[in-house]
Amino acid sequence: MNAPEISVIVPLYNEEAGLPALFDRLYPALDALGADYEVIFINDGSRDRSAAMLRTQFEKRPDVTRAILLAANAGQHMAIMAGFEHSRGQIVVTLDADLQNPPEEIGKLVAKVREGYDCVGSIRQNRQDTPFRRWASKAMNRLRERITRIKMTDQGCMLRAYSRSIIDAINNCREVSTFIPALAYSFAQNPAEVEVAHEERHAGDSKYSLYSLIRLNFDLMTSFSLIPLQFFSMLGIGISFLSALFVVFLFIRRLMVGPEAEGVFTLFGIAFFLIGLTLFGVGLLGEYIGRIYQQVRHRPRYLIGAILERKE
Ligand code: UDP
Ligand code: MG
């Protein structure tokens, strides 16, 4: 295979139910672009028949299909990293396997990169997810807007396109926990956004539990901002100052009114609040330290079990 113009990166984890529909739509959509392309599927350690189905698909379209079979689940963003490292296109597009982002929209993003934009994000029109997910996304987008320099409307939409220079820059990063749209944006010189359609998941369930969503958002915030830590030191200074004032106030009251024992539940209330705040601060510190620890161990970010590609 000569280097194609477009590489489409599709990470997938236990997507056997949706793969046939994905294959049926993705290839015609790409053929219609009339450009040289490759599709790189990354099987992220699925426990179902996804890997076997990728093998069959590879045999059907070996001219444009490559598959990286990871030995264990590394997470969506690390799976995409594996795809980036093996991609050869001048334009690299990421796409989810569940058809929530229609493959027919890829042309729109490719056109934008051809115009000279190096990092093309997307905004989901009429997002088809649960109200909780939509609300949480909005809140996280707002938080990111405040504590990082990353500017994007819809950080969670993974249908995005990047120029080769951005992918090369990302491939030089050795981060073990990251959030790809933000990482790409931080290298962009000429970013743009386009609106894309959004559909309900065609088959199977979301691969993100509430727990993994929270972890993903910590990846985003800790990778691109120290403001959460600085906010806690500022808060600590503020609370210490107020506490000192309060002690002075209690001391004067003690002299003027004498001993008092009322208000024990108010005291509990305040104490529990502060304990909660302290625990949250310790946890937040742990989120940063844990990531530093993972990083300094220098373990491989993902383990490749096999690669399916046509040999020259
Ligand atoms: N995915 C993955 N590894 C994981 C979790 C998810 O490769 O550990 C893939 C998944 O198969 C899908 C994409 O990442 O192709 C987005 O996942 P999903 O659609 O479940 O996320 P949601 O749309 O609910 O945010
Ligand atoms: Mg999805």
mmCIF file of C-alpha atoms and ligand atoms in Angstrom:
data_model
loop_
_atom_site.group_PDB
_atom_site.id
_atom_site.type_symbol
_atom_site.label_atom_id
_atom_site.label_comp_id
_atom_site.label_asym_id
_atom_site.label_seq_id
_atom_site.Cartn_x
_atom_site.Cartn_y
_atom_site.Cartn_z
ATOM 1 C CA MET A 1 0.000 0.000 0.000
ATOM 2 C CA ASN A 2 1.336 3.449 -0.867
ATOM 3 C CA ALA A 3 0.672 6.138 1.723
ATOM 4 C CA PRO A 4 -2.971 7.154 1.287
ATOM 5 C CA GLU A 5 -4.258 10.705 1.655
ATOM 6 C CA ILE A 6 -6.729 9.874 4.421
ATOM 7 C CA SER A 7 -6.401 7.602 7.454
ATOM 8 C CA VAL A 8 -9.581 6.855 9.387
ATOM 9 C CA ILE A 9 -8.941 5.618 12.926
ATOM 10 C CA VAL A 10 -11.693 3.583 14.584
ATOM 11 C CA PRO A 11 -11.192 2.300 18.151
ATOM 12 C CA LEU A 12 -13.560 -0.410 19.241
ATOM 13 C CA TYR A 13 -14.278 -2.325 22.388
ATOM 14 C CA ASN A 14 -16.892 -5.105 22.414
ATOM 15 C CA GLU A 15 -18.732 -3.746 19.387
ATOM 16 C CA GLU A 16 -19.715 -7.053 17.718
ATOM 17 C CA ALA A 17 -23.372 -6.028 17.571
ATOM 18 C CA GLY A 18 -22.687 -2.872 15.601
ATOM 19 C CA LEU A 19 -19.751 -3.799 13.362
ATOM 20 C CA PRO A 20 -21.699 -5.142 10.354
ATOM 21 C CA ALA A 21 -23.671 -1.888 10.108
ATOM 22 C CA LEU A 22 -20.451 0.117 10.522
ATOM 23 C CA PHE A 23 -18.715 -1.766 7.695
ATOM 24 C CA ASP A 24 -21.803 -1.354 5.498
ATOM 25 C CA ARG A 25 -21.773 2.417 5.871
ATOM 26 C CA LEU A 26 -18.130 3.343 6.383
ATOM 27 C CA TYR A 27 -16.633 1.878 3.200
ATOM 28 C CA PRO A 28 -19.202 3.330 0.751
ATOM 29 C CA ALA A 29 -18.908 6.717 2.486
ATOM 30 C CA LEU A 30 -15.116 6.661 2.028
ATOM 31 C CA ASP A 31 -15.249 5.264 -1.512
ATOM 32 C CA ALA A 32 -17.540 8.170 -2.379
ATOM 33 C CA LEU A 33 -14.829 10.665 -1.423
ATOM 34 C CA GLY A 34 -12.790 9.543 -4.431
ATOM 35 C CA ALA A 35 -9.535 9.828 -2.470
ATOM 36 C CA ASP A 36 -6.958 7.253 -1.402
ATOM 37 C CA TYR A 37 -7.735 6.120 2.101
ATOM 38 C CA GLU A 38 -6.987 3.521 4.733
ATOM 39 C CA VAL A 39 -9.160 2.477 7.643
ATOM 40 C CA ILE A 40 -7.289 1.489 10.782
ATOM 41 C CA PHE A 41 -9.415 -0.381 13.295
ATOM 42 C CA ILE A 42 -7.999 -0.754 16.769
ATOM 43 C CA ASN A 43 -9.504 -3.599 18.701
ATOM 44 C CA ASP A 44 -9.122 -2.397 22.281
ATOM 45 C CA GLY A 45 -8.926 -5.832 23.925
ATOM 46 C CA SER A 46 -12.554 -6.765 23.209
ATOM 47 C CA ARG A 47 -13.835 -9.937 24.845
ATOM 48 C CA ASP A 48 -16.488 -10.580 22.214
ATOM 49 C CA ARG A 49 -16.230 -11.497 18.522
ATOM 50 C CA SER A 50 -15.036 -8.036 17.410
ATOM 51 C CA ALA A 51 -11.489 -9.251 16.601
ATOM 52 C CA ALA A 52 -12.756 -12.176 14.523
ATOM 53 C CA MET A 53 -15.098 -9.846 12.657
ATOM 54 C CA LEU A 54 -12.198 -7.496 11.934
ATOM 55 C CA ARG A 55 -10.258 -10.412 10.443
ATOM 56 C CA THR A 56 -13.150 -11.205 8.103
ATOM 57 C CA GLN A 57 -13.478 -7.574 7.110
ATOM 58 C CA PHE A 58 -9.734 -7.334 6.534
ATOM 59 C CA GLU A 59 -9.930 -10.281 4.148
ATOM 60 C CA LYS A 60 -12.782 -8.568 2.288
ATOM 61 C CA ARG A 61 -11.029 -5.230 1.808
ATOM 62 C CA PRO A 62 -7.297 -5.791 2.376
ATOM 63 C CA ASP A 63 -6.502 -2.926 -0.003
ATOM 64 C CA VAL A 64 -7.777 -0.269 2.389
ATOM 65 C CA THR A 65 -8.115 -2.045 5.739
ATOM 66 C CA ARG A 66 -5.617 -2.398 8.549
ATOM 67 C CA ALA A 67 -6.360 -3.649 12.030
ATOM 68 C CA ILE A 68 -4.363 -3.392 15.215
ATOM 69 C CA LEU A 69 -5.394 -5.949 17.784
ATOM 70 C CA LEU A 70 -4.406 -4.796 21.256
ATOM 71 C CA ALA A 71 -3.690 -7.540 23.764
ATOM 72 C CA ALA A 72 -5.640 -5.817 26.542
ATOM 73 C CA ASN A 73 -8.052 -2.950 27.039
ATOM 74 C CA ALA A 74 -6.082 0.294 27.022
ATOM 75 C CA GLY A 75 -8.968 2.749 26.835
ATOM 76 C CA GLN A 76 -10.378 4.649 23.881
ATOM 77 C CA HIS A 77 -7.776 7.420 23.872
ATOM 78 C CA MET A 78 -4.770 5.095 24.110
ATOM 79 C CA ALA A 79 -6.291 2.905 21.385
ATOM 80 C CA ILE A 80 -6.507 5.980 19.165
ATOM 81 C CA MET A 81 -2.855 6.746 20.008
ATOM 82 C CA ALA A 82 -1.952 3.267 18.730
ATOM 83 C CA GLY A 83 -3.875 4.090 15.551
ATOM 84 C CA PHE A 84 -2.089 7.435 15.161
ATOM 85 C CA GLU A 85 1.296 5.775 15.501
ATOM 86 C CA HIS A 86 0.445 3.413 12.644
ATOM 87 C CA SER A 87 -1.341 5.928 10.429
ATOM 88 C CA ARG A 88 0.211 7.169 7.210
ATOM 89 C CA GLY A 89 -2.347 9.596 5.783
ATOM 90 C CA GLN A 90 -1.847 13.334 5.421
ATOM 91 C CA ILE A 91 -5.303 13.750 6.913
ATOM 92 C CA VAL A 92 -6.213 11.649 9.939
ATOM 93 C CA VAL A 93 -9.827 11.259 11.016
ATOM 94 C CA THR A 94 -11.036 9.670 14.252
ATOM 95 C CA LEU A 95 -14.433 7.989 14.324
ATOM 96 C CA ASP A 96 -16.353 5.988 16.948
ATOM 97 C CA ALA A 97 -17.432 2.494 15.965
ATOM 98 C CA ASP A 98 -21.019 2.855 17.151
ATOM 99 C CA LEU A 99 -22.291 4.997 14.242
ATOM 100 C CA GLN A 100 -23.325 7.811 16.586
ATOM 101 C CA ASN A 101 -21.245 10.036 14.313
ATOM 102 C CA PRO A 102 -22.304 9.262 10.740
ATOM 103 C CA PRO A 103 -19.332 8.226 8.532
ATOM 104 C CA GLU A 104 -21.005 10.225 5.759
ATOM 105 C CA GLU A 105 -19.823 13.376 7.569
ATOM 106 C CA ILE A 106 -16.133 12.515 7.149
ATOM 107 C CA GLY A 107 -16.031 14.334 3.785
ATOM 108 C CA LYS A 108 -16.971 17.605 5.498
ATOM 109 C CA LEU A 109 -14.026 17.367 7.882
ATOM 110 C CA VAL A 110 -11.600 16.287 5.169
ATOM 111 C CA ALA A 111 -12.625 19.293 3.047
ATOM 112 C CA LYS A 112 -11.870 21.576 5.978
ATOM 113 C CA VAL A 113 -8.373 20.132 6.436
ATOM 114 C CA ARG A 114 -7.757 20.485 2.710
ATOM 115 C CA GLU A 115 -8.675 24.178 3.071
ATOM 116 C CA GLY A 116 -5.697 24.526 5.400
ATOM 117 C CA TYR A 117 -7.129 24.005 8.895
ATOM 118 C CA ASP A 118 -4.911 21.669 10.903
ATOM 119 C CA CYS A 119 -7.297 20.624 13.676
ATOM 120 C CA VAL A 120 -10.941 20.265 12.755
ATOM 121 C CA GLY A 121 -13.304 19.686 15.640
ATOM 122 C CA SER A 122 -16.979 18.999 15.432
ATOM 123 C CA ILE A 123 -20.152 19.983 17.185
ATOM 124 C CA ARG A 124 -22.914 17.433 17.508
ATOM 125 C CA GLN A 125 -26.216 18.738 16.190
ATOM 126 C CA ASN A 126 -29.184 17.339 18.104
ATOM 127 C CA ARG A 127 -27.106 15.141 20.295
ATOM 128 C CA GLN A 128 -28.798 11.768 20.824
ATOM 129 C CA ASP A 129 -27.680 10.789 24.308
ATOM 130 C CA THR A 130 -29.355 10.564 27.714
ATOM 131 C CA PRO A 131 -30.281 13.887 29.372
ATOM 132 C CA PHE A 132 -27.763 13.102 32.121
ATOM 133 C CA ARG A 133 -24.918 12.699 29.615
ATOM 134 C CA ARG A 134 -25.894 15.920 27.839
ATOM 135 C CA TRP A 135 -26.034 17.851 31.088
ATOM 136 C CA ALA A 136 -22.739 16.402 32.376
ATOM 137 C CA SER A 137 -21.028 17.204 29.055
ATOM 138 C CA LYS A 138 -22.216 20.778 29.195
ATOM 139 C CA ALA A 139 -20.901 21.155 32.744
ATOM 140 C CA MET A 140 -17.527 19.604 31.848
ATOM 141 C CA ASN A 141 -17.189 21.749 28.726
ATOM 142 C CA ARG A 142 -17.784 24.826 30.869
ATOM 143 C CA LEU A 143 -15.289 23.724 33.505
ATOM 144 C CA ARG A 144 -12.632 22.991 30.867
ATOM 145 C CA GLU A 145 -13.268 26.398 29.290
ATOM 146 C CA ARG A 146 -12.483 28.027 32.640
ATOM 147 C CA ILE A 147 -9.466 26.084 33.797
ATOM 148 C CA THR A 148 -7.590 25.350 30.559
ATOM 149 C CA ARG A 149 -6.597 27.283 27.463
ATOM 150 C CA ILE A 150 -8.358 24.754 25.262
ATOM 151 C CA LYS A 151 -11.194 26.350 23.317
ATOM 152 C CA MET A 152 -13.731 24.026 21.802
ATOM 153 C CA THR A 153 -17.472 23.843 21.719
ATOM 154 C CA ASP A 154 -18.027 20.105 22.089
ATOM 155 C CA GLN A 155 -15.013 18.323 23.539
ATOM 156 C CA GLY A 156 -16.705 14.922 23.720
ATOM 157 C CA CYS A 157 -17.407 14.523 20.016
ATOM 158 C CA MET A 158 -14.709 12.216 18.670
ATOM 159 C CA LEU A 159 -15.415 12.637 14.959
ATOM 160 C CA ARG A 160 -12.468 14.949 14.281
ATOM 161 C CA ALA A 161 -9.812 15.454 11.633
ATOM 162 C CA TYR A 162 -6.169 16.428 11.970
ATOM 163 C CA SER A 163 -3.370 17.273 9.606
ATOM 164 C CA ARG A 164 -0.186 15.194 9.527
ATOM 165 C CA SER A 165 1.766 17.854 11.466
ATOM 166 C CA ILE A 166 -0.605 17.549 14.446
ATOM 167 C CA ILE A 167 -0.433 13.749 14.376
ATOM 168 C CA ASP A 168 3.381 13.865 14.272
ATOM 169 C CA ALA A 169 3.368 16.177 17.283
ATOM 170 C CA ILE A 170 0.991 13.847 19.158
ATOM 171 C CA ASN A 171 3.136 10.828 18.265
ATOM 172 C CA ASN A 172 6.043 12.546 19.952
ATOM 173 C CA CYS A 173 4.140 12.730 23.242
ATOM 174 C CA ARG A 174 4.583 9.831 25.597
ATOM 175 C CA GLU A 175 1.635 10.616 27.852
ATOM 176 C CA VAL A 176 -0.078 7.643 29.440
ATOM 177 C CA SER A 177 -3.288 9.480 30.272
ATOM 178 C CA THR A 178 -4.603 12.118 27.970
ATOM 179 C CA PHE A 179 -7.593 13.472 26.113
ATOM 180 C CA ILE A 180 -6.884 13.494 22.414
ATOM 181 C CA PRO A 181 -9.075 16.372 21.172
ATOM 182 C CA ALA A 182 -7.495 18.660 23.787
ATOM 183 C CA LEU A 183 -3.960 17.419 23.114
ATOM 184 C CA ALA A 184 -4.431 17.987 19.382
ATOM 185 C CA TYR A 185 -5.883 21.432 19.995
ATOM 186 C CA SER A 186 -2.879 22.400 22.095
ATOM 187 C CA PHE A 187 -0.675 21.862 19.015
ATOM 188 C CA ALA A 188 -3.038 23.496 16.519
ATOM 189 C CA GLN A 189 -2.101 26.665 14.704
ATOM 190 C CA ASN A 190 -5.240 26.976 12.685
ATOM 191 C CA PRO A 191 -8.160 25.158 14.328
ATOM 192 C CA ALA A 192 -11.725 25.075 13.022
ATOM 193 C CA GLU A 193 -15.032 23.472 13.928
ATOM 194 C CA VAL A 194 -17.846 22.075 11.831
ATOM 195 C CA GLU A 195 -21.300 20.886 12.754
ATOM 196 C CA VAL A 196 -22.003 17.186 12.322
ATOM 197 C CA ALA A 197 -25.113 15.052 12.659
ATOM 198 C CA HIS A 198 -25.496 12.737 15.622
ATOM 199 C CA GLU A 199 -27.459 9.538 15.899
ATOM 200 C CA GLU A 200 -28.466 7.182 18.647
ATOM 201 C CA ARG A 201 -26.147 4.273 19.272
ATOM 202 C CA HIS A 202 -27.181 1.671 16.679
ATOM 203 C CA ALA A 203 -26.337 -1.460 18.660
ATOM 204 C CA GLY A 204 -24.817 -2.439 21.971
ATOM 205 C CA ASP A 205 -24.436 -0.145 24.980
ATOM 206 C CA SER A 206 -22.137 2.732 25.774
ATOM 207 C CA LYS A 207 -18.710 1.473 26.790
ATOM 208 C CA TYR A 208 -18.370 4.226 29.385
ATOM 209 C CA SER A 209 -19.664 3.589 32.890
ATOM 210 C CA LEU A 210 -20.168 6.560 35.198
ATOM 211 C CA TYR A 211 -16.854 5.630 36.809
ATOM 212 C CA SER A 212 -14.922 5.604 33.540
ATOM 213 C CA LEU A 213 -16.536 8.899 32.528
ATOM 214 C CA ILE A 214 -15.355 10.505 35.767
ATOM 215 C CA ARG A 215 -11.852 9.101 35.201
ATOM 216 C CA LEU A 216 -11.813 10.387 31.632
ATOM 217 C CA ASN A 217 -12.728 13.871 32.811
ATOM 218 C CA PHE A 218 -9.950 13.755 35.408
ATOM 219 C CA ASP A 219 -7.594 12.799 32.561
ATOM 220 C CA LEU A 220 -8.708 15.886 30.681
ATOM 221 C CA MET A 221 -8.540 18.322 33.582
ATOM 222 C CA THR A 222 -5.282 17.057 35.100
ATOM 223 C CA SER A 223 -3.525 16.833 31.726
ATOM 224 C CA PHE A 224 -4.231 20.398 30.755
ATOM 225 C CA SER A 225 -4.519 22.401 33.956
ATOM 226 C CA LEU A 226 -2.981 22.911 37.377
ATOM 227 C CA ILE A 227 -5.753 25.293 38.355
ATOM 228 C CA PRO A 228 -7.641 22.638 40.413
ATOM 229 C CA LEU A 229 -4.575 22.303 42.666
ATOM 230 C CA GLN A 230 -4.038 26.042 42.834
ATOM 231 C CA PHE A 231 -7.706 26.539 43.604
ATOM 232 C CA PHE A 232 -7.292 24.241 46.614
ATOM 233 C CA SER A 233 -4.286 26.121 47.949
ATOM 234 C CA MET A 234 -6.196 29.403 47.598
ATOM 235 C CA LEU A 235 -9.221 27.863 49.300
ATOM 236 C CA GLY A 236 -6.955 26.618 52.103
ATOM 237 C CA ILE A 237 -5.529 30.093 52.606
ATOM 238 C CA GLY A 238 -9.040 31.576 52.685
ATOM 239 C CA ILE A 239 -10.392 29.038 55.162
ATOM 240 C CA SER A 240 -7.353 29.350 57.457
ATOM 241 C CA PHE A 241 -7.795 33.098 57.497
ATOM 242 C CA LEU A 242 -11.530 32.867 58.305
ATOM 243 C CA SER A 243 -10.820 30.251 61.004
ATOM 244 C CA ALA A 244 -8.307 32.567 62.655
ATOM 245 C CA LEU A 245 -10.909 35.352 62.736
ATOM 246 C CA PHE A 246 -13.432 32.906 64.181
ATOM 247 C CA VAL A 247 -11.038 31.846 66.969
ATOM 248 C CA VAL A 248 -10.493 35.498 67.914
ATOM 249 C CA PHE A 249 -14.269 35.995 67.946
ATOM 250 C CA LEU A 250 -14.788 32.910 70.170
ATOM 251 C CA PHE A 251 -12.028 34.029 72.505
ATOM 252 C CA ILE A 252 -13.628 37.445 73.027
ATOM 253 C CA ARG A 253 -17.039 35.812 73.486
ATOM 254 C CA ARG A 254 -15.555 33.450 76.072
ATOM 255 C CA LEU A 255 -14.286 36.431 78.056
ATOM 256 C CA MET A 256 -17.555 38.353 77.781
ATOM 257 C CA VAL A 257 -20.282 35.661 77.947
ATOM 258 C CA GLY A 258 -18.453 32.820 79.705
ATOM 259 C CA PRO A 259 -18.460 29.130 78.704
ATOM 260 C CA GLU A 260 -21.075 28.029 76.131
ATOM 261 C CA ALA A 261 -21.884 24.522 74.902
ATOM 262 C CA GLU A 262 -24.769 25.062 72.483
ATOM 263 C CA GLY A 263 -24.487 24.706 68.744
ATOM 264 C CA VAL A 264 -22.948 21.263 68.738
ATOM 265 C CA PHE A 265 -24.819 20.250 65.557
ATOM 266 C CA THR A 266 -23.762 23.395 63.777
ATOM 267 C CA LEU A 267 -20.242 22.457 64.744
ATOM 268 C CA PHE A 268 -20.748 18.962 63.272
ATOM 269 C CA GLY A 269 -22.150 20.494 60.122
ATOM 270 C CA ILE A 270 -19.166 22.765 59.666
ATOM 271 C CA ALA A 271 -16.701 20.013 60.618
ATOM 272 C CA PHE A 272 -18.203 17.511 58.156
ATOM 273 C CA PHE A 273 -18.155 20.091 55.411
ATOM 274 C CA LEU A 274 -14.488 20.817 56.027
ATOM 275 C CA ILE A 275 -13.621 17.108 56.287
ATOM 276 C CA GLY A 276 -15.368 16.522 52.967
ATOM 277 C CA LEU A 277 -13.459 19.385 51.420
ATOM 278 C CA THR A 278 -10.171 18.035 52.799
ATOM 279 C CA LEU A 279 -10.855 14.538 51.486
ATOM 280 C CA PHE A 280 -11.710 15.969 48.089
ATOM 281 C CA GLY A 281 -8.451 17.914 48.119
ATOM 282 C CA VAL A 282 -6.461 14.819 49.064
ATOM 283 C CA GLY A 283 -8.241 12.845 46.338
ATOM 284 C CA LEU A 284 -7.518 15.543 43.793
ATOM 285 C CA LEU A 285 -3.862 15.488 44.751
ATOM 286 C CA GLY A 286 -4.014 11.709 44.341
ATOM 287 C CA GLU A 287 -5.388 12.095 40.816
ATOM 288 C CA TYR A 288 -2.311 14.080 39.830
ATOM 289 C CA ILE A 289 0.166 11.912 41.764
ATOM 290 C CA GLY A 290 -1.333 8.679 40.446
ATOM 291 C CA ARG A 291 -0.878 9.921 36.892
ATOM 292 C CA ILE A 292 2.688 10.996 37.614
ATOM 293 C CA TYR A 293 3.330 7.518 39.061
ATOM 294 C CA GLN A 294 1.894 5.816 35.975
ATOM 295 C CA GLN A 295 3.997 8.052 33.799
ATOM 296 C CA VAL A 296 7.320 7.474 35.583
ATOM 297 C CA ARG A 297 6.977 3.685 35.482
ATOM 298 C CA HIS A 298 7.475 3.846 31.719
ATOM 299 C CA ARG A 299 5.339 0.812 31.039
ATOM 300 C CA PRO A 300 4.130 0.466 27.463
ATOM 301 C CA ARG A 301 0.927 2.435 26.936
ATOM 302 C CA TYR A 302 -0.643 -0.446 25.082
ATOM 303 C CA LEU A 303 0.368 -3.918 24.057
ATOM 304 C CA ILE A 304 -0.106 -4.990 20.461
ATOM 305 C CA GLY A 305 -1.202 -8.604 20.045
ATOM 306 C CA ALA A 306 -1.304 -8.642 16.240
ATOM 307 C CA ILE A 307 -1.482 -6.338 13.255
ATOM 308 C CA LEU A 308 -3.473 -7.230 10.174
ATOM 309 C CA GLU A 309 -2.209 -5.472 7.084
ATOM 310 C CA ARG A 310 -1.294 -6.347 3.555
ATOM 311 C CA LYS A 311 2.402 -6.971 3.116
ATOM 312 C CA GLU A 312 4.048 -5.395 0.095
HETATM 313 N N1 UDP B 1 -13.981 2.362 23.172
HETATM 314 C C1 UDP B 1 -12.711 1.795 23.190
HETATM 315 N N2 UDP B 1 -12.162 1.424 24.398
HETATM 316 C C2 UDP B 1 -12.811 1.616 25.582
HETATM 317 C C3 UDP B 1 -14.093 2.236 25.557
HETATM 318 C C4 UDP B 1 -14.633 2.597 24.337
HETATM 319 O O1 UDP B 1 -12.099 1.601 22.158
HETATM 320 O O2 UDP B 1 -12.262 1.268 26.628
HETATM 321 C C5 UDP B 1 -14.575 2.745 21.877
HETATM 322 C C6 UDP B 1 -15.972 2.249 21.632
HETATM 323 O O3 UDP B 1 -15.981 0.931 21.125
HETATM 324 C C7 UDP B 1 -16.487 3.263 20.645
HETATM 325 C C8 UDP B 1 -15.820 4.545 21.096
HETATM 326 O O4 UDP B 1 -14.690 4.146 21.863
HETATM 327 O O5 UDP B 1 -16.070 2.969 19.332
HETATM 328 C C9 UDP B 1 -16.739 5.427 21.906
HETATM 329 O O6 UDP B 1 -17.338 4.678 22.937
HETATM 330 P P1 UDP B 1 -18.885 4.803 23.302
HETATM 331 O O7 UDP B 1 -19.679 4.974 22.052
HETATM 332 O O8 UDP B 1 -19.257 3.623 24.152
HETATM 333 O O9 UDP B 1 -18.900 6.132 24.152
HETATM 334 P P2 UDP B 1 -20.095 7.179 24.283
HETATM 335 O O10 UDP B 1 -20.633 7.456 22.900
HETATM 336 O O11 UDP B 1 -21.098 6.555 25.165
HETATM 337 O O12 UDP B 1 -19.426 8.367 24.884
HETATM 338 MG MG MG B 2 -21.015 6.360 21.377
#
